[in-house]
Amino acid sequence: MSDSKNFTCIGCPIGCPLQLTHEGRDILEIEGHQCNRGAKYAQQEFRDPRRFLSTTVAIDGARWKRLPVKVTAPVPKDRVVEAAVEIHRLSVSAPVALGQVLIRDLLGEKGVDVVATRTMQRV
Ligand code: SF4
């Protein structure tokens, strides 16, 4: 028996409403997209939804107490909380350079690194 899921495409400001019809894990049809990016987005959301994550971590020896960080690739949606907990365990020491890798392969996810999004000198 087929079922359907609704998504809103985030590929551009139009925000097309997407409807994906599936039977189990098999995708039968995708409707509502005005371009191919919408179809790809619906497939990704159905098969392996992922999210980017930006936050801050504690830093010692810098002018500020928190260092902004982000992941270099999206993490599985159902592991976002776990990822945030893991990142917040970090405590780094200045100096830190923009783009410096603080955690490689977060939660064992290949290519998902946590990097600094600003440089902080030691003071
Ligand atoms: S399907 Fe294409 S046109 Fe529609 S929101 Fe996505 S990127 Fe934009």
mmCIF file with all atom_site columns, C-alpha atoms and ligand atoms in Angstrom:
data_model
loop_
_atom_site.group_PDB
_atom_site.id
_atom_site.type_symbol
_atom_site.label_atom_id
_atom_site.label_alt_id
_atom_site.label_comp_id
_atom_site.label_asym_id
_atom_site.label_entity_id
_atom_site.label_seq_id
_atom_site.pdbx_PDB_ins_code
_atom_site.Cartn_x
_atom_site.Cartn_y
_atom_site.Cartn_z
_atom_site.occupancy
_atom_site.B_iso_or_equiv
_atom_site.pdbx_formal_charge
_atom_site.auth_seq_id
_atom_site.auth_comp_id
_atom_site.auth_asym_id
_atom_site.auth_atom_id
_atom_site.pdbx_PDB_model_num
ATOM   1   C  CA  . MET A 1 1   ? 0.000  0.000  0.000   1.00 0.00 ? 1   MET A CA  1
ATOM   2   C  CA  . SER A 1 2   ? 1.399  3.400  -0.937  1.00 0.00 ? 2   SER A CA  1
ATOM   3   C  CA  . ASP A 1 3   ? 1.784  6.343  1.405   1.00 0.00 ? 3   ASP A CA  1
ATOM   4   C  CA  . SER A 1 4   ? 2.956  9.924  0.967   1.00 0.00 ? 4   SER A CA  1
ATOM   5   C  CA  . LYS A 1 5   ? 5.138  12.484 2.696   1.00 0.00 ? 5   LYS A CA  1
ATOM   6   C  CA  . ASN A 1 6   ? 5.146  16.245 2.286   1.00 0.00 ? 6   ASN A CA  1
ATOM   7   C  CA  . PHE A 1 7   ? 8.237  18.463 2.280   1.00 0.00 ? 7   PHE A CA  1
ATOM   8   C  CA  . THR A 1 8   ? 8.975  22.079 1.470   1.00 0.00 ? 8   THR A CA  1
ATOM   9   C  CA  . CYS A 1 9   ? 11.948 22.465 -0.833  1.00 0.00 ? 9   CYS A CA  1
ATOM   10  C  CA  . ILE A 1 10  ? 14.691 24.686 0.606   1.00 0.00 ? 10  ILE A CA  1
ATOM   11  C  CA  . GLY A 1 11  ? 16.608 24.919 -2.672  1.00 0.00 ? 11  GLY A CA  1
ATOM   12  C  CA  . CYS A 1 12  ? 15.547 28.515 -3.340  1.00 0.00 ? 12  CYS A CA  1
ATOM   13  C  CA  . PRO A 1 13  ? 13.173 31.156 -1.940  1.00 0.00 ? 13  PRO A CA  1
ATOM   14  C  CA  . ILE A 1 14  ? 10.180 29.828 -3.915  1.00 0.00 ? 14  ILE A CA  1
ATOM   15  C  CA  . GLY A 1 15  ? 9.854  26.946 -1.426  1.00 0.00 ? 15  GLY A CA  1
ATOM   16  C  CA  . CYS A 1 16  ? 7.927  24.513 -3.611  1.00 0.00 ? 16  CYS A CA  1
ATOM   17  C  CA  . PRO A 1 17  ? 5.585  22.176 -1.707  1.00 0.00 ? 17  PRO A CA  1
ATOM   18  C  CA  . LEU A 1 18  ? 6.724  18.640 -2.511  1.00 0.00 ? 18  LEU A CA  1
ATOM   19  C  CA  . GLN A 1 19  ? 4.755  15.431 -2.230  1.00 0.00 ? 19  GLN A CA  1
ATOM   20  C  CA  . LEU A 1 20  ? 6.628  12.132 -2.297  1.00 0.00 ? 20  LEU A CA  1
ATOM   21  C  CA  . THR A 1 21  ? 4.628  8.953  -2.774  1.00 0.00 ? 21  THR A CA  1
ATOM   22  C  CA  . HIS A 1 22  ? 6.270  5.719  -1.645  1.00 0.00 ? 22  HIS A CA  1
ATOM   23  C  CA  . GLU A 1 23  ? 5.614  2.106  -0.957  1.00 0.00 ? 23  GLU A CA  1
ATOM   24  C  CA  . GLY A 1 24  ? 7.831  1.076  1.898   1.00 0.00 ? 24  GLY A CA  1
ATOM   25  C  CA  . ARG A 1 25  ? 11.330 2.326  1.026   1.00 0.00 ? 25  ARG A CA  1
ATOM   26  C  CA  . ASP A 1 26  ? 10.536 2.532  -2.704  1.00 0.00 ? 26  ASP A CA  1
ATOM   27  C  CA  . ILE A 1 27  ? 9.820  5.985  -4.099  1.00 0.00 ? 27  ILE A CA  1
ATOM   28  C  CA  . LEU A 1 28  ? 6.946  5.866  -6.595  1.00 0.00 ? 28  LEU A CA  1
ATOM   29  C  CA  . GLU A 1 29  ? 6.537  9.524  -7.497  1.00 0.00 ? 29  GLU A CA  1
ATOM   30  C  CA  . ILE A 1 30  ? 7.602  13.033 -6.554  1.00 0.00 ? 30  ILE A CA  1
ATOM   31  C  CA  . GLU A 1 31  ? 5.323  15.953 -7.374  1.00 0.00 ? 31  GLU A CA  1
ATOM   32  C  CA  . GLY A 1 32  ? 5.342  19.713 -6.868  1.00 0.00 ? 32  GLY A CA  1
ATOM   33  C  CA  . HIS A 1 33  ? 8.946  20.512 -7.813  1.00 0.00 ? 33  HIS A CA  1
ATOM   34  C  CA  . GLN A 1 34  ? 9.669  23.154 -10.408 1.00 0.00 ? 34  GLN A CA  1
ATOM   35  C  CA  . CYS A 1 35  ? 13.206 21.947 -11.002 1.00 0.00 ? 35  CYS A CA  1
ATOM   36  C  CA  . ASN A 1 36  ? 15.346 18.876 -10.426 1.00 0.00 ? 36  ASN A CA  1
ATOM   37  C  CA  . ARG A 1 37  ? 16.805 20.197 -7.178  1.00 0.00 ? 37  ARG A CA  1
ATOM   38  C  CA  . GLY A 1 38  ? 13.399 19.744 -5.572  1.00 0.00 ? 38  GLY A CA  1
ATOM   39  C  CA  . ALA A 1 39  ? 13.209 16.089 -6.608  1.00 0.00 ? 39  ALA A CA  1
ATOM   40  C  CA  . LYS A 1 40  ? 16.711 15.472 -5.262  1.00 0.00 ? 40  LYS A CA  1
ATOM   41  C  CA  . TYR A 1 41  ? 15.846 17.236 -2.015  1.00 0.00 ? 41  TYR A CA  1
ATOM   42  C  CA  . ALA A 1 42  ? 12.698 15.120 -1.520  1.00 0.00 ? 42  ALA A CA  1
ATOM   43  C  CA  . GLN A 1 43  ? 14.689 11.923 -2.174  1.00 0.00 ? 43  GLN A CA  1
ATOM   44  C  CA  . GLN A 1 44  ? 17.377 12.999 0.315   1.00 0.00 ? 44  GLN A CA  1
ATOM   45  C  CA  . GLU A 1 45  ? 14.784 13.937 2.959   1.00 0.00 ? 45  GLU A CA  1
ATOM   46  C  CA  . PHE A 1 46  ? 13.054 10.595 2.503   1.00 0.00 ? 46  PHE A CA  1
ATOM   47  C  CA  . ARG A 1 47  ? 16.109 8.337  2.395   1.00 0.00 ? 47  ARG A CA  1
ATOM   48  C  CA  . ASP A 1 48  ? 18.704 10.091 4.562   1.00 0.00 ? 48  ASP A CA  1
ATOM   49  C  CA  . PRO A 1 49  ? 17.608 13.423 6.060   1.00 0.00 ? 49  PRO A CA  1
ATOM   50  C  CA  . ARG A 1 50  ? 20.553 15.478 7.289   1.00 0.00 ? 50  ARG A CA  1
ATOM   51  C  CA  . ARG A 1 51  ? 21.109 18.840 8.929   1.00 0.00 ? 51  ARG A CA  1
ATOM   52  C  CA  . PHE A 1 52  ? 23.943 21.327 9.314   1.00 0.00 ? 52  PHE A CA  1
ATOM   53  C  CA  . LEU A 1 53  ? 24.836 22.388 12.832  1.00 0.00 ? 53  LEU A CA  1
ATOM   54  C  CA  . SER A 1 54  ? 26.488 25.553 14.153  1.00 0.00 ? 54  SER A CA  1
ATOM   55  C  CA  . THR A 1 55  ? 27.141 26.222 17.803  1.00 0.00 ? 55  THR A CA  1
ATOM   56  C  CA  . THR A 1 56  ? 29.845 27.441 20.207  1.00 0.00 ? 56  THR A CA  1
ATOM   57  C  CA  . VAL A 1 57  ? 32.313 25.665 22.471  1.00 0.00 ? 57  VAL A CA  1
ATOM   58  C  CA  . ALA A 1 58  ? 34.280 26.749 25.536  1.00 0.00 ? 58  ALA A CA  1
ATOM   59  C  CA  . ILE A 1 59  ? 37.722 28.230 24.855  1.00 0.00 ? 59  ILE A CA  1
ATOM   60  C  CA  . ASP A 1 60  ? 40.541 29.038 27.291  1.00 0.00 ? 60  ASP A CA  1
ATOM   61  C  CA  . GLY A 1 61  ? 43.077 31.813 26.942  1.00 0.00 ? 61  GLY A CA  1
ATOM   62  C  CA  . ALA A 1 62  ? 41.167 33.933 24.411  1.00 0.00 ? 62  ALA A CA  1
ATOM   63  C  CA  . ARG A 1 63  ? 39.490 37.318 24.697  1.00 0.00 ? 63  ARG A CA  1
ATOM   64  C  CA  . TRP A 1 64  ? 36.076 35.600 24.506  1.00 0.00 ? 64  TRP A CA  1
ATOM   65  C  CA  . LYS A 1 65  ? 34.807 32.583 26.457  1.00 0.00 ? 65  LYS A CA  1
ATOM   66  C  CA  . ARG A 1 66  ? 33.070 30.830 23.520  1.00 0.00 ? 66  ARG A CA  1
ATOM   67  C  CA  . LEU A 1 67  ? 34.375 29.876 20.105  1.00 0.00 ? 67  LEU A CA  1
ATOM   68  C  CA  . PRO A 1 68  ? 31.887 29.556 17.212  1.00 0.00 ? 68  PRO A CA  1
ATOM   69  C  CA  . VAL A 1 69  ? 32.106 26.243 15.363  1.00 0.00 ? 69  VAL A CA  1
ATOM   70  C  CA  . LYS A 1 70  ? 30.231 24.397 12.605  1.00 0.00 ? 70  LYS A CA  1
ATOM   71  C  CA  . VAL A 1 71  ? 30.172 21.021 10.908  1.00 0.00 ? 71  VAL A CA  1
ATOM   72  C  CA  . THR A 1 72  ? 31.658 20.762 7.414   1.00 0.00 ? 72  THR A CA  1
ATOM   73  C  CA  . ALA A 1 73  ? 28.940 18.380 6.178   1.00 0.00 ? 73  ALA A CA  1
ATOM   74  C  CA  . PRO A 1 74  ? 25.403 17.682 7.410   1.00 0.00 ? 74  PRO A CA  1
ATOM   75  C  CA  . VAL A 1 75  ? 24.822 15.089 10.135  1.00 0.00 ? 75  VAL A CA  1
ATOM   76  C  CA  . PRO A 1 76  ? 21.945 12.590 10.067  1.00 0.00 ? 76  PRO A CA  1
ATOM   77  C  CA  . LYS A 1 77  ? 18.836 14.345 11.362  1.00 0.00 ? 77  LYS A CA  1
ATOM   78  C  CA  . ASP A 1 78  ? 18.243 11.717 14.039  1.00 0.00 ? 78  ASP A CA  1
ATOM   79  C  CA  . ARG A 1 79  ? 21.783 12.245 15.405  1.00 0.00 ? 79  ARG A CA  1
ATOM   80  C  CA  . VAL A 1 80  ? 21.724 16.068 15.663  1.00 0.00 ? 80  VAL A CA  1
ATOM   81  C  CA  . VAL A 1 81  ? 21.194 16.099 19.448  1.00 0.00 ? 81  VAL A CA  1
ATOM   82  C  CA  . GLU A 1 82  ? 23.896 13.472 19.939  1.00 0.00 ? 82  GLU A CA  1
ATOM   83  C  CA  . ALA A 1 83  ? 26.211 15.537 17.714  1.00 0.00 ? 83  ALA A CA  1
ATOM   84  C  CA  . ALA A 1 84  ? 25.507 18.717 19.710  1.00 0.00 ? 84  ALA A CA  1
ATOM   85  C  CA  . VAL A 1 85  ? 26.251 16.921 23.001  1.00 0.00 ? 85  VAL A CA  1
ATOM   86  C  CA  . GLU A 1 86  ? 29.536 15.607 21.597  1.00 0.00 ? 86  GLU A CA  1
ATOM   87  C  CA  . ILE A 1 87  ? 30.559 19.048 20.316  1.00 0.00 ? 87  ILE A CA  1
ATOM   88  C  CA  . HIS A 1 88  ? 29.702 20.711 23.634  1.00 0.00 ? 88  HIS A CA  1
ATOM   89  C  CA  . ARG A 1 89  ? 32.084 18.316 25.415  1.00 0.00 ? 89  ARG A CA  1
ATOM   90  C  CA  . LEU A 1 90  ? 34.920 20.102 23.623  1.00 0.00 ? 90  LEU A CA  1
ATOM   91  C  CA  . SER A 1 91  ? 37.098 22.547 25.456  1.00 0.00 ? 91  SER A CA  1
ATOM   92  C  CA  . VAL A 1 92  ? 39.791 24.177 23.371  1.00 0.00 ? 92  VAL A CA  1
ATOM   93  C  CA  . SER A 1 93  ? 42.695 26.494 24.105  1.00 0.00 ? 93  SER A CA  1
ATOM   94  C  CA  . ALA A 1 94  ? 43.670 29.583 22.163  1.00 0.00 ? 94  ALA A CA  1
ATOM   95  C  CA  . PRO A 1 95  ? 45.144 30.205 19.695  1.00 0.00 ? 95  PRO A CA  1
ATOM   96  C  CA  . VAL A 1 96  ? 42.666 28.713 17.239  1.00 0.00 ? 96  VAL A CA  1
ATOM   97  C  CA  . ALA A 1 97  ? 42.645 29.475 13.517  1.00 0.00 ? 97  ALA A CA  1
ATOM   98  C  CA  . LEU A 1 98  ? 39.612 29.898 11.274  1.00 0.00 ? 98  LEU A CA  1
ATOM   99  C  CA  . GLY A 1 99  ? 38.871 26.515 9.674   1.00 0.00 ? 99  GLY A CA  1
ATOM   100 C  CA  . GLN A 1 100 ? 40.945 24.544 12.198  1.00 0.00 ? 100 GLN A CA  1
ATOM   101 C  CA  . VAL A 1 101 ? 39.570 21.020 12.596  1.00 0.00 ? 101 VAL A CA  1
ATOM   102 C  CA  . LEU A 1 102 ? 38.564 20.423 16.217  1.00 0.00 ? 102 LEU A CA  1
ATOM   103 C  CA  . ILE A 1 103 ? 36.847 17.025 15.742  1.00 0.00 ? 103 ILE A CA  1
ATOM   104 C  CA  . ARG A 1 104 ? 37.380 14.795 12.728  1.00 0.00 ? 104 ARG A CA  1
ATOM   105 C  CA  . ASP A 1 105 ? 34.600 12.408 11.556  1.00 0.00 ? 105 ASP A CA  1
ATOM   106 C  CA  . LEU A 1 106 ? 32.109 13.467 14.240  1.00 0.00 ? 106 LEU A CA  1
ATOM   107 C  CA  . LEU A 1 107 ? 30.280 10.431 15.700  1.00 0.00 ? 107 LEU A CA  1
ATOM   108 C  CA  . GLY A 1 108 ? 32.139 8.258  13.196  1.00 0.00 ? 108 GLY A CA  1
ATOM   109 C  CA  . GLU A 1 109 ? 30.454 10.045 10.251  1.00 0.00 ? 109 GLU A CA  1
ATOM   110 C  CA  . LYS A 1 110 ? 33.102 10.119 7.511   1.00 0.00 ? 110 LYS A CA  1
ATOM   111 C  CA  . GLY A 1 111 ? 33.818 13.647 6.289   1.00 0.00 ? 111 GLY A CA  1
ATOM   112 C  CA  . VAL A 1 112 ? 31.772 15.368 8.996   1.00 0.00 ? 112 VAL A CA  1
ATOM   113 C  CA  . ASP A 1 113 ? 34.362 17.493 10.769  1.00 0.00 ? 113 ASP A CA  1
ATOM   114 C  CA  . VAL A 1 114 ? 33.852 20.220 13.366  1.00 0.00 ? 114 VAL A CA  1
ATOM   115 C  CA  . VAL A 1 115 ? 35.808 23.369 12.510  1.00 0.00 ? 115 VAL A CA  1
ATOM   116 C  CA  . ALA A 1 116 ? 36.323 26.790 14.081  1.00 0.00 ? 116 ALA A CA  1
ATOM   117 C  CA  . THR A 1 117 ? 34.496 29.572 12.267  1.00 0.00 ? 117 THR A CA  1
ATOM   118 C  CA  . ARG A 1 118 ? 36.713 32.333 13.545  1.00 0.00 ? 118 ARG A CA  1
ATOM   119 C  CA  . THR A 1 119 ? 40.294 32.906 14.584  1.00 0.00 ? 119 THR A CA  1
ATOM   120 C  CA  . MET A 1 120 ? 40.964 33.558 18.256  1.00 0.00 ? 120 MET A CA  1
ATOM   121 C  CA  . GLN A 1 121 ? 44.411 34.675 19.391  1.00 0.00 ? 121 GLN A CA  1
ATOM   122 C  CA  . ARG A 1 122 ? 45.890 33.863 22.793  1.00 0.00 ? 122 ARG A CA  1
ATOM   123 C  CA  . VAL A 1 123 ? 45.708 36.834 25.193  1.00 0.00 ? 123 VAL A CA  1
HETATM 124 S  S1  . SF4 B 2 .   ? 12.011 22.783 -6.618  1.00 0.00 ? 1   SF4 B S1  1
HETATM 125 FE FE1 . SF4 B 2 .   ? 13.439 24.176 -7.622  1.00 0.00 ? 1   SF4 B FE1 1
HETATM 126 S  S2  . SF4 B 2 .   ? 12.201 26.036 -7.920  1.00 0.00 ? 1   SF4 B S2  1
HETATM 127 FE FE2 . SF4 B 2 .   ? 11.140 24.817 -6.363  1.00 0.00 ? 1   SF4 B FE2 1
HETATM 128 S  S3  . SF4 B 2 .   ? 11.952 25.590 -4.376  1.00 0.00 ? 1   SF4 B S3  1
HETATM 129 FE FE3 . SF4 B 2 .   ? 13.198 23.817 -5.004  1.00 0.00 ? 1   SF4 B FE3 1
HETATM 130 S  S4  . SF4 B 2 .   ? 14.959 24.732 -6.031  1.00 0.00 ? 1   SF4 B S4  1
HETATM 131 FE FE4 . SF4 B 2 .   ? 13.332 26.279 -5.987  1.00 0.00 ? 1   SF4 B FE4 1
#
